[in-house]
Amino acid sequence: MTALAESVAAFDVETLRAQFPILSRQVNGHPLVYLDNAASAQKPEAVIDAVANVWRTSYANVHRGLHTLANEATEAFEAARGKVADFLNAPSADQIVFTKSATEAINLVASSFGATLKEGDEVILSQMEHHSNIVPWHFLRERKGVVIKWIPVDDDGALDMDAYQALFTERTKMVSLVHMSNVLGTVNPARALVRIAHAHGAAILFDGTQAAVHMPVDVADLGCDFYIFTGHKLYGPNGAGALYAAGDWLDRLQPYQGGGEMIAEVSEDGVVYADAPHKFEAGTPAIADVIGLGAAIDWVNGLDRVAALEHERALLDRAEAGLAEIRGLRLFGRAQDKGAIASFLIEGAHPHDLAQLMDKYGVAVRAGHHCAHPLMKRYGVPGTVRASFAPYNSFDEVDAFLKALHKAMSFLI
Ligand SMILES: *Cc1c(COP(=O)(O)O)cnc(C)c1O
């Protein structure tokens, strides 16, 4: 056996699947084939238990507590912050802000960093961004006259690096890019992107919502200014996401929202903010969900991540080989460095119809614009069908997906 075949063989999908109760259910009389992982991943027993245990045994509001439950909840909540920091290889847990989602994390940066921008300052985005990394910057365009510039995406789904370099001017203040595309699967060359941004004196943020799920992320090595991800795509609860900010960014930026938990002192005439990261966490956070995110990180750390990634690649290869045999099929995303996402269109079959028909066979795929209108416009399509894979998916499921797709096509074409 080759090294790859060995590690794929060693990757025990059935044992993994057994940890996810939902994967054994039936949908429309068929075993569920869940290939919508890029939209949200399913949860292992360890995460479900961690969240339920908070509610059952140690729930109270966090911080400022003088009683035992409050102290236990605070300890578990802050332990989760340490887990996020370690997961990203951030130098300190104080550089991690909990948010309710990736969307909120980007809004936080766009708002707090955006407060330092002036009319005519420039922000660089790419054509493959998720709407959550576009709209918050549009707010700055509309409200402050900030200029947005766009890195083009080539036919294979890779960023045009020459065009990227050419976009910089002395007014460029921020580059905000997806690390791994939720539509194309493209993994962008993060270190090179950082090097170029910093050479031009601009800060750089990565939307790691997909990347953090599929590959180890090391923010210290990347050298980026901001990195964000969301818990629900990382086998954790929804309602918990995180922002990492390098160096003293959190000290330098204004708070995003005001309220309890984020202050040191409030009077009729003024306010003294709490130290970072609490300065950015106004109000009661999603306590059990954040603790659940910590459990999800523990669970991911327990995976053989190299083997998991190779297994996902093997699933994608099998799916793409099957798709390649379909006449009139157009596959989006052929970049060299690519995660386990297959986006495609079939001539004569509307993506929504295909997805709905495949659901009749228990196969869950997503169809539509995937919150990436500019990318759809770039390729001149209204949407695609997207199958996105997780380590708990099996080769049998890839075959069931292809079979369901052929059945769906037979009704439409
Ligand atoms: C899902 C996703 C988001 C948004 O995440 P939320 O948790 O819904 O805020 C942002 N960027 C990418 C690339 C995504 O896939």
GROMACS .gro file of C-alpha atoms and ligand atoms in nm:
model
  428
    1MET     CA    1   0.000   0.000   0.000
    2THR     CA    2   0.110   0.356  -0.057
    3ALA     CA    3   0.149   0.580   0.247
    4LEU     CA    4  -0.171   0.759   0.149
    5ALA     CA    5  -0.371   0.436   0.110
    6GLU     CA    6  -0.241   0.316   0.445
    7SER     CA    7  -0.344   0.627   0.631
    8VAL     CA    8  -0.685   0.630   0.461
    9ALA     CA    9  -0.730   0.265   0.554
   10ALA     CA   10  -0.622   0.343   0.910
   11PHE     CA   11  -0.885   0.613   0.935
   12ASP     CA   12  -1.179   0.441   1.097
   13VAL     CA   13  -1.489   0.617   0.966
   14GLU     CA   14  -1.737   0.383   1.134
   15THR     CA   15  -1.598   0.451   1.481
   16LEU     CA   16  -1.609   0.821   1.408
   17ARG     CA   17  -1.967   0.804   1.277
   18ALA     CA   18  -2.082   0.621   1.587
   19GLN     CA   19  -2.000   0.935   1.788
   20PHE     CA   20  -2.259   1.137   1.592
   21PRO     CA   21  -2.612   1.029   1.690
   22ILE     CA   22  -2.779   1.216   1.403
   23LEU     CA   23  -2.586   1.023   1.139
   24SER     CA   24  -2.782   0.706   1.207
   25ARG     CA   25  -3.121   0.858   1.130
   26GLN     CA   26  -3.329   0.802   0.821
   27VAL     CA   27  -3.449   1.077   0.590
   28ASN     CA   28  -3.739   1.008   0.356
   29GLY     CA   29  -3.695   0.636   0.405
   30HIS     CA   30  -3.323   0.639   0.328
   31PRO     CA   31  -3.015   0.658   0.550
   32LEU     CA   32  -2.914   1.021   0.591
   33VAL     CA   33  -2.620   1.123   0.370
   34TYR     CA   34  -2.516   1.457   0.514
   35LEU     CA   35  -2.306   1.654   0.265
   36ASP     CA   36  -2.391   2.005   0.382
   37ASN     CA   37  -2.100   2.034   0.621
   38ALA     CA   38  -1.978   2.368   0.487
   39ALA     CA   39  -2.309   2.522   0.597
   40SER     CA   40  -2.298   2.361   0.941
   41ALA     CA   41  -2.146   2.042   1.074
   42GLN     CA   42  -2.313   1.778   1.292
   43LYS     CA   43  -2.222   1.739   1.658
   44PRO     CA   44  -2.049   1.449   1.834
   45GLU     CA   45  -2.181   1.310   2.163
   46ALA     CA   46  -1.889   1.477   2.346
   47VAL     CA   47  -2.014   1.823   2.246
   48ILE     CA   48  -2.380   1.743   2.310
   49ASP     CA   49  -2.287   1.614   2.657
   50ALA     CA   50  -2.065   1.911   2.737
   51VAL     CA   51  -2.346   2.156   2.661
   52ALA     CA   52  -2.609   1.949   2.843
   53ASN     CA   53  -2.379   1.912   3.144
   54VAL     CA   54  -2.347   2.286   3.179
   55TRP     CA   55  -2.726   2.319   3.190
   56ARG     CA   56  -2.759   2.018   3.419
   57THR     CA   57  -2.479   2.069   3.668
   58SER     CA   58  -2.290   2.397   3.664
   59TYR     CA   59  -2.489   2.672   3.499
   60ALA     CA   60  -2.475   3.030   3.626
   61ASN     CA   61  -2.381   3.364   3.476
   62VAL     CA   62  -2.008   3.413   3.433
   63HIS     CA   63  -1.766   3.665   3.586
   64ARG     CA   64  -1.820   3.873   3.899
   65GLY     CA   65  -1.973   3.573   4.068
   66LEU     CA   66  -1.917   3.509   4.437
   67HIS     CA   67  -2.089   3.174   4.455
   68THR     CA   68  -1.972   2.829   4.358
   69LEU     CA   69  -2.179   2.781   4.042
   70ALA     CA   70  -2.074   3.120   3.906
   71ASN     CA   71  -1.712   3.036   3.973
   72GLU     CA   72  -1.741   2.696   3.806
   73ALA     CA   73  -1.914   2.843   3.501
   74THR     CA   74  -1.653   3.120   3.477
   75GLU     CA   75  -1.370   2.872   3.506
   76ALA     CA   76  -1.513   2.652   3.228
   77PHE     CA   77  -1.586   2.957   3.012
   78GLU     CA   78  -1.233   3.093   3.049
   79ALA     CA   79  -1.088   2.745   2.997
   80ALA     CA   80  -1.262   2.745   2.658
   81ARG     CA   81  -1.083   3.070   2.576
   82GLY     CA   82  -0.754   2.897   2.651
   83LYS     CA   83  -0.854   2.608   2.423
   84VAL     CA   84  -0.930   2.847   2.137
   85ALA     CA   85  -0.596   3.021   2.189
   86ASP     CA   86  -0.409   2.688   2.182
   87PHE     CA   87  -0.612   2.570   1.883
   88LEU     CA   88  -0.496   2.873   1.681
   89ASN     CA   89  -0.152   2.884   1.846
   90ALA     CA   90  -0.226   3.236   1.969
   91PRO     CA   91   0.035   3.365   2.216
   92SER     CA   92  -0.224   3.444   2.485
   93ALA     CA   93  -0.588   3.372   2.571
   94ASP     CA   94  -0.629   3.749   2.619
   95GLN     CA   95  -0.608   3.778   2.241
   96ILE     CA   96  -0.928   3.576   2.194
   97VAL     CA   97  -1.271   3.744   2.190
   98PHE     CA   98  -1.583   3.528   2.197
   99THR     CA   99  -1.855   3.633   1.953
  100LYS     CA  100  -2.181   3.472   1.857
  101SER     CA  101  -2.057   3.383   1.508
  102ALA     CA  102  -1.798   3.446   1.241
  103THR     CA  103  -2.033   3.711   1.112
  104GLU     CA  104  -2.027   3.897   1.442
  105ALA     CA  105  -1.648   3.867   1.463
  106ILE     CA  106  -1.605   4.031   1.122
  107ASN     CA  107  -1.860   4.298   1.211
  108LEU     CA  108  -1.660   4.365   1.527
  109VAL     CA  109  -1.338   4.422   1.331
  110ALA     CA  110  -1.511   4.620   1.057
  111SER     CA  111  -1.671   4.840   1.321
  112SER     CA  112  -1.381   4.884   1.564
  113PHE     CA  113  -1.099   4.891   1.307
  114GLY     CA  114  -1.333   5.079   1.075
  115ALA     CA  115  -1.358   5.358   1.335
  116THR     CA  116  -0.992   5.437   1.259
  117LEU     CA  117  -1.058   5.476   0.883
  118LYS     CA  118  -1.121   5.798   0.696
  119GLU     CA  119  -1.297   5.879   0.372
  120GLY     CA  120  -1.088   5.752   0.082
  121ASP     CA  121  -0.907   5.485   0.286
  122GLU     CA  122  -0.906   5.149   0.110
  123VAL     CA  123  -0.997   4.794   0.203
  124ILE     CA  124  -0.907   4.497  -0.018
  125LEU     CA  125  -1.146   4.201  -0.044
  126SER     CA  126  -1.166   3.921  -0.300
  127GLN     CA  127  -1.435   3.804  -0.538
  128MET     CA  128  -1.468   3.478  -0.345
  129GLU     CA  129  -1.574   3.630  -0.013
  130HIS     CA  130  -1.877   3.517   0.186
  131HIS     CA  131  -2.132   3.796   0.232
  132SER     CA  132  -2.033   3.817   0.596
  133ASN     CA  133  -1.690   3.939   0.483
  134ILE     CA  134  -1.840   4.185   0.235
  135VAL     CA  135  -2.142   4.356   0.385
  136PRO     CA  136  -1.971   4.487   0.703
  137TRP     CA  137  -1.715   4.658   0.475
  138HIS     CA  138  -1.996   4.795   0.257
  139PHE     CA  139  -2.124   4.966   0.573
  140LEU     CA  140  -1.793   5.156   0.584
  141ARG     CA  141  -1.819   5.235   0.214
  142GLU     CA  142  -2.173   5.370   0.256
  143ARG     CA  143  -2.122   5.550   0.585
  144LYS     CA  144  -1.763   5.676   0.565
  145GLY     CA  145  -1.666   5.675   0.199
  146VAL     CA  146  -1.416   5.390   0.246
  147VAL     CA  147  -1.317   5.240  -0.091
  148ILE     CA  148  -1.344   4.863  -0.147
  149LYS     CA  149  -1.107   4.702  -0.399
  150TRP     CA  150  -1.146   4.347  -0.525
  151ILE     CA  151  -0.890   4.074  -0.596
  152PRO     CA  152  -1.008   3.886  -0.906
  153VAL     CA  153  -1.053   3.509  -0.900
  154ASP     CA  154  -0.928   3.312  -1.203
  155ASP     CA  155  -1.115   3.042  -1.394
  156ASP     CA  156  -0.975   2.769  -1.166
  157GLY     CA  157  -1.089   2.951  -0.854
  158ALA     CA  158  -0.752   3.088  -0.740
  159LEU     CA  159  -0.675   3.447  -0.642
  160ASP     CA  160  -0.487   3.653  -0.901
  161MET     CA  161  -0.179   3.737  -0.695
  162ASP     CA  162  -0.038   3.987  -0.946
  163ALA     CA  163  -0.364   4.177  -0.944
  164TYR     CA  164  -0.357   4.164  -0.563
  165GLN     CA  165  -0.017   4.332  -0.548
  166ALA     CA  166  -0.129   4.596  -0.794
  167LEU     CA  167  -0.429   4.697  -0.581
  168PHE     CA  168  -0.223   4.851  -0.300
  169THR     CA  169  -0.184   5.226  -0.260
  170GLU     CA  170  -0.073   5.433   0.036
  171ARG     CA  171  -0.443   5.450   0.134
  172THR     CA  172  -0.476   5.070   0.174
  173LYS     CA  173  -0.543   5.001   0.541
  174MET     CA  174  -0.696   4.655   0.554
  175VAL     CA  175  -0.704   4.329   0.359
  176SER     CA  176  -0.987   4.094   0.457
  177LEU     CA  177  -0.992   3.753   0.290
  178VAL     CA  178  -1.134   3.409   0.322
  179HIS     CA  179  -0.869   3.148   0.412
  180MET     CA  180  -1.063   2.861   0.248
  181SER     CA  181  -1.357   2.933   0.017
  182ASN     CA  182  -1.695   2.788   0.118
  183VAL     CA  183  -1.793   2.759  -0.250
  184LEU     CA  184  -1.477   2.661  -0.438
  185GLY     CA  185  -1.283   2.492  -0.160
  186THR     CA  186  -0.982   2.703  -0.262
  187VAL     CA  187  -0.723   2.738   0.013
  188ASN     CA  188  -0.564   3.077  -0.032
  189PRO     CA  189  -0.186   3.124   0.010
  190ALA     CA  190  -0.218   3.288   0.351
  191ARG     CA  191   0.147   3.351   0.428
  192ALA     CA  192   0.214   3.518   0.093
  193LEU     CA  193  -0.102   3.727   0.132
  194VAL     CA  194   0.015   3.842   0.477
  195ARG     CA  195   0.367   3.922   0.358
  196ILE     CA  196   0.237   4.142   0.077
  197ALA     CA  197  -0.021   4.319   0.296
  198HIS     CA  198   0.237   4.396   0.564
  199ALA     CA  199   0.494   4.512   0.307
  200HIS     CA  200   0.236   4.777   0.217
  201GLY     CA  201   0.162   4.866   0.579
  202ALA     CA  202  -0.191   4.720   0.571
  203ALA     CA  203  -0.348   4.496   0.835
  204ILE     CA  204  -0.488   4.159   0.727
  205LEU     CA  205  -0.781   3.950   0.851
  206PHE     CA  206  -0.859   3.592   0.758
  207ASP     CA  207  -1.206   3.449   0.760
  208GLY     CA  208  -1.110   3.102   0.879
  209THR     CA  209  -1.465   2.971   0.905
  210GLN     CA  210  -1.389   2.680   0.668
  211ALA     CA  211  -1.011   2.657   0.703
  212ALA     CA  212  -1.009   2.607   1.080
  213VAL     CA  213  -1.228   2.300   1.033
  214HIS     CA  214  -1.010   2.125   0.779
  215MET     CA  215  -0.651   2.216   0.858
  216PRO     CA  216  -0.434   2.312   1.152
  217VAL     CA  217  -0.417   2.691   1.180
  218ASP     CA  218  -0.117   2.865   1.334
  219VAL     CA  219  -0.178   3.239   1.362
  220ALA     CA  220   0.169   3.298   1.504
  221ASP     CA  221   0.321   3.140   1.195
  222LEU     CA  222   0.080   3.316   0.956
  223GLY     CA  223   0.151   3.652   1.115
  224CYS     CA  224  -0.199   3.782   1.034
  225ASP     CA  225  -0.355   4.062   1.237
  226PHE     CA  226  -0.698   3.905   1.281
  227TYR     CA  227  -0.832   3.550   1.241
  228ILE     CA  228  -1.192   3.447   1.291
  229PHE     CA  229  -1.391   3.125   1.292
  230THR     CA  230  -1.727   2.991   1.403
  231GLY     CA  231  -1.812   2.702   1.634
  232HIS     CA  232  -2.103   2.544   1.450
  233LYS     CA  233  -1.894   2.445   1.146
  234LEU     CA  234  -1.631   2.297   1.378
  235TYR     CA  235  -1.870   2.032   1.520
  236GLY     CA  236  -1.958   2.274   1.801
  237PRO     CA  237  -2.276   2.460   1.898
  238ASN     CA  238  -2.402   2.759   1.706
  239GLY     CA  239  -2.398   3.084   1.900
  240ALA     CA  240  -2.024   3.069   1.968
  241GLY     CA  241  -1.752   3.205   1.742
  242ALA     CA  242  -1.413   3.357   1.806
  243LEU     CA  243  -1.184   3.639   1.700
  244TYR     CA  244  -0.808   3.632   1.742
  245ALA     CA  245  -0.629   3.966   1.729
  246ALA     CA  246  -0.250   3.988   1.713
  247GLY     CA  247  -0.025   4.200   1.932
  248ASP     CA  248  -0.195   4.493   2.100
  249TRP     CA  249  -0.479   4.536   1.848
  250LEU     CA  250  -0.743   4.472   2.113
  251ASP     CA  251  -0.594   4.741   2.338
  252ARG     CA  252  -0.580   4.989   2.052
  253LEU     CA  253  -0.931   4.938   1.914
  254GLN     CA  254  -1.254   5.087   2.047
  255PRO     CA  255  -1.513   4.847   2.187
  256TYR     CA  256  -1.777   4.716   1.949
  257GLN     CA  257  -2.083   4.708   2.175
  258GLY     CA  258  -2.147   4.866   2.513
  259GLY     CA  259  -2.309   4.711   2.816
  260GLY     CA  260  -2.242   4.500   3.119
  261GLU     CA  261  -1.932   4.280   3.144
  262MET     CA  262  -1.723   4.513   2.926
  263ILE     CA  263  -1.665   4.794   3.176
  264ALA     CA  264  -1.441   4.860   3.474
  265GLU     CA  265  -1.640   5.158   3.597
  266VAL     CA  266  -1.942   5.357   3.485
  267SER     CA  267  -2.050   5.697   3.616
  268GLU     CA  268  -2.294   5.962   3.500
  269ASP     CA  269  -2.011   6.139   3.318
  270GLY     CA  270  -1.798   5.862   3.186
  271VAL     CA  271  -1.696   5.503   3.146
  272VAL     CA  272  -1.375   5.312   3.196
  273TYR     CA  273  -1.361   4.999   2.985
  274ALA     CA  274  -1.254   4.660   3.110
  275ASP     CA  275  -0.926   4.524   2.975
  276ALA     CA  276  -0.930   4.321   2.654
  277PRO     CA  277  -1.073   4.078   2.570
  278HIS     CA  278  -1.365   4.156   2.805
  279LYS     CA  279  -1.388   4.507   2.659
  280PHE     CA  280  -1.532   4.339   2.347
  281GLU     CA  281  -1.775   4.105   2.520
  282ALA     CA  282  -2.069   4.319   2.628
  283GLY     CA  283  -2.361   4.141   2.792
  284THR     CA  284  -2.409   3.781   2.896
  285PRO     CA  285  -2.231   3.555   2.648
  286ALA     CA  286  -2.352   3.219   2.514
  287ILE     CA  287  -2.208   3.045   2.819
  288ALA     CA  288  -2.296   2.680   2.753
  289ASP     CA  289  -2.223   2.717   2.381
  290VAL     CA  290  -1.879   2.864   2.440
  291ILE     CA  291  -1.801   2.577   2.678
  292GLY     CA  292  -1.937   2.345   2.405
  293LEU     CA  293  -1.699   2.507   2.158
  294GLY     CA  294  -1.416   2.418   2.394
  295ALA     CA  295  -1.542   2.058   2.391
  296ALA     CA  296  -1.556   2.064   2.010
  297ILE     CA  297  -1.194   2.178   1.998
  298ASP     CA  298  -1.098   1.894   2.233
  299TRP     CA  299  -1.281   1.656   2.003
  300VAL     CA  300  -1.107   1.789   1.690
  301ASN     CA  301  -0.771   1.771   1.868
  302GLY     CA  302  -0.845   1.405   1.936
  303LEU     CA  303  -0.872   1.336   1.562
  304ASP     CA  304  -0.569   1.235   1.360
  305ARG     CA  305  -0.599   1.556   1.161
  306VAL     CA  306  -0.358   1.451   0.887
  307ALA     CA  307  -0.549   1.127   0.832
  308ALA     CA  308  -0.882   1.314   0.850
  309LEU     CA  309  -0.769   1.557   0.582
  310GLU     CA  310  -0.646   1.273   0.362
  311HIS     CA  311  -0.975   1.090   0.408
  312GLU     CA  312  -1.165   1.404   0.305
  313ARG     CA  313  -0.941   1.441  -0.001
  314ALA     CA  314  -1.006   1.081  -0.097
  315LEU     CA  315  -1.383   1.144  -0.064
  316LEU     CA  316  -1.353   1.452  -0.284
  317ASP     CA  317  -1.146   1.264  -0.544
  318ARG     CA  318  -1.408   0.990  -0.563
  319ALA     CA  319  -1.691   1.244  -0.589
  320GLU     CA  320  -1.512   1.448  -0.856
  321ALA     CA  321  -1.429   1.136  -1.055
  322GLY     CA  322  -1.800   1.048  -1.058
  323LEU     CA  323  -1.901   1.403  -1.146
  324ALA     CA  324  -1.649   1.416  -1.431
  325GLU     CA  325  -1.844   1.141  -1.608
  326ILE     CA  326  -2.161   1.349  -1.622
  327ARG     CA  327  -2.219   1.519  -1.954
  328GLY     CA  328  -2.291   1.891  -1.931
  329LEU     CA  329  -2.148   1.916  -1.580
  330ARG     CA  330  -1.939   2.218  -1.491
  331LEU     CA  331  -1.721   2.192  -1.180
  332PHE     CA  332  -1.625   2.512  -0.999
  333GLY     CA  333  -1.302   2.528  -0.806
  334ARG     CA  334  -0.998   2.356  -0.950
  335ALA     CA  335  -0.732   2.544  -0.759
  336GLN     CA  336  -0.423   2.344  -0.672
  337ASP     CA  337  -0.472   2.379  -0.301
  338LYS     CA  338  -0.832   2.284  -0.239
  339GLY     CA  339  -1.043   2.146   0.045
  340ALA     CA  340  -1.321   1.888   0.027
  341ILE     CA  341  -1.594   2.090  -0.140
  342ALA     CA  342  -1.747   2.007  -0.480
  343SER     CA  343  -1.952   2.284  -0.644
  344PHE     CA  344  -2.112   2.213  -0.978
  345LEU     CA  345  -2.384   2.292  -1.227
  346ILE     CA  346  -2.549   2.057  -1.472
  347GLU     CA  347  -2.676   2.193  -1.798
  348GLY     CA  348  -3.054   2.180  -1.813
  349ALA     CA  349  -3.105   2.109  -1.441
  350HIS     CA  350  -3.174   2.386  -1.193
  351PRO     CA  351  -2.958   2.351  -0.878
  352HIS     CA  352  -3.262   2.383  -0.649
  353ASP     CA  353  -3.447   2.106  -0.832
  354LEU     CA  354  -3.145   1.878  -0.809
  355ALA     CA  355  -3.104   1.939  -0.436
  356GLN     CA  356  -3.475   1.884  -0.366
  357LEU     CA  357  -3.485   1.563  -0.565
  358MET     CA  358  -3.168   1.431  -0.400
  359ASP     CA  359  -3.329   1.493  -0.061
  360LYS     CA  360  -3.591   1.233  -0.157
  361TYR     CA  361  -3.304   0.981  -0.140
  362GLY     CA  362  -3.179   1.110   0.194
  363VAL     CA  363  -2.893   1.310   0.044
  364ALA     CA  364  -2.845   1.658   0.192
  365VAL     CA  365  -2.660   1.899  -0.036
  366ARG     CA  366  -2.689   2.275  -0.064
  367ALA     CA  367  -2.796   2.464  -0.376
  368GLY     CA  368  -2.792   2.835  -0.439
  369HIS     CA  369  -2.552   3.126  -0.422
  370HIS     CA  370  -2.387   3.012  -0.095
  371CYS     CA  371  -2.382   3.372   0.034
  372ALA     CA  372  -2.131   3.463  -0.237
  373HIS     CA  373  -2.310   3.678  -0.496
  374PRO     CA  374  -1.993   3.842  -0.636
  375LEU     CA  375  -1.842   3.497  -0.702
  376MET     CA  376  -2.161   3.381  -0.878
  377LYS     CA  377  -2.146   3.696  -1.091
  378ARG     CA  378  -1.778   3.630  -1.167
  379TYR     CA  379  -1.871   3.290  -1.314
  380GLY     CA  380  -2.193   3.415  -1.468
  381VAL     CA  381  -2.413   3.162  -1.286
  382PRO     CA  382  -2.710   3.209  -1.052
  383GLY     CA  383  -2.591   2.937  -0.815
  384THR     CA  384  -2.440   2.592  -0.787
  385VAL     CA  385  -2.503   2.260  -0.616
  386ARG     CA  386  -2.251   2.207  -0.339
  387ALA     CA  387  -2.150   1.883  -0.170
  388SER     CA  388  -1.917   1.947   0.123
  389PHE     CA  389  -1.746   1.668   0.310
  390ALA     CA  390  -1.649   1.596   0.671
  391PRO     CA  391  -1.426   1.323   0.813
  392TYR     CA  392  -1.739   1.129   0.920
  393ASN     CA  393  -1.852   1.089   0.559
  394SER     CA  394  -1.787   0.750   0.401
  395PHE     CA  395  -1.709   0.625   0.052
  396ASP     CA  396  -2.051   0.456   0.049
  397GLU     CA  397  -2.204   0.797   0.104
  398VAL     CA  398  -2.015   0.939  -0.193
  399ASP     CA  399  -2.160   0.658  -0.402
  400ALA     CA  400  -2.510   0.724  -0.264
  401PHE     CA  401  -2.465   1.091  -0.351
  402LEU     CA  402  -2.369   1.011  -0.710
  403LYS     CA  403  -2.655   0.764  -0.742
  404ALA     CA  404  -2.907   1.017  -0.609
  405LEU     CA  405  -2.767   1.279  -0.846
  406HIS     CA  406  -2.816   1.050  -1.146
  407LYS     CA  407  -3.172   0.973  -1.032
  408ALA     CA  408  -3.247   1.343  -0.989
  409MET     CA  409  -3.107   1.417  -1.334
  410SER     CA  410  -3.321   1.147  -1.488
  411PHE     CA  411  -3.631   1.340  -1.377
  412LEU     CA  412  -3.506   1.673  -1.508
  413ILE     CA  413  -3.311   1.618  -1.828
  414LIG     C1  414  -2.042   3.009   0.715
  414LIG     C2  415  -1.941   3.110   0.676
  414LIG     C3  416  -1.941   3.237   0.735
  414LIG     C4  417  -2.045   3.280   0.834
  414LIG     O1  418  -2.041   3.206   0.951
  414LIG     P1  419  -2.156   3.232   1.061
  414LIG     O2  420  -2.123   3.139   1.170
  414LIG     O3  421  -2.284   3.200   0.993
  414LIG     O4  422  -2.146   3.373   1.101
  414LIG     C5  423  -1.843   3.324   0.696
  414LIG     N1  424  -1.749   3.291   0.607
  414LIG     C6  425  -1.746   3.171   0.548
  414LIG     C7  426  -1.640   3.139   0.450
  414LIG     C8  427  -1.842   3.077   0.581
  414LIG     O5  428  -1.839   2.956   0.522
   0.00000   0.00000   0.00000
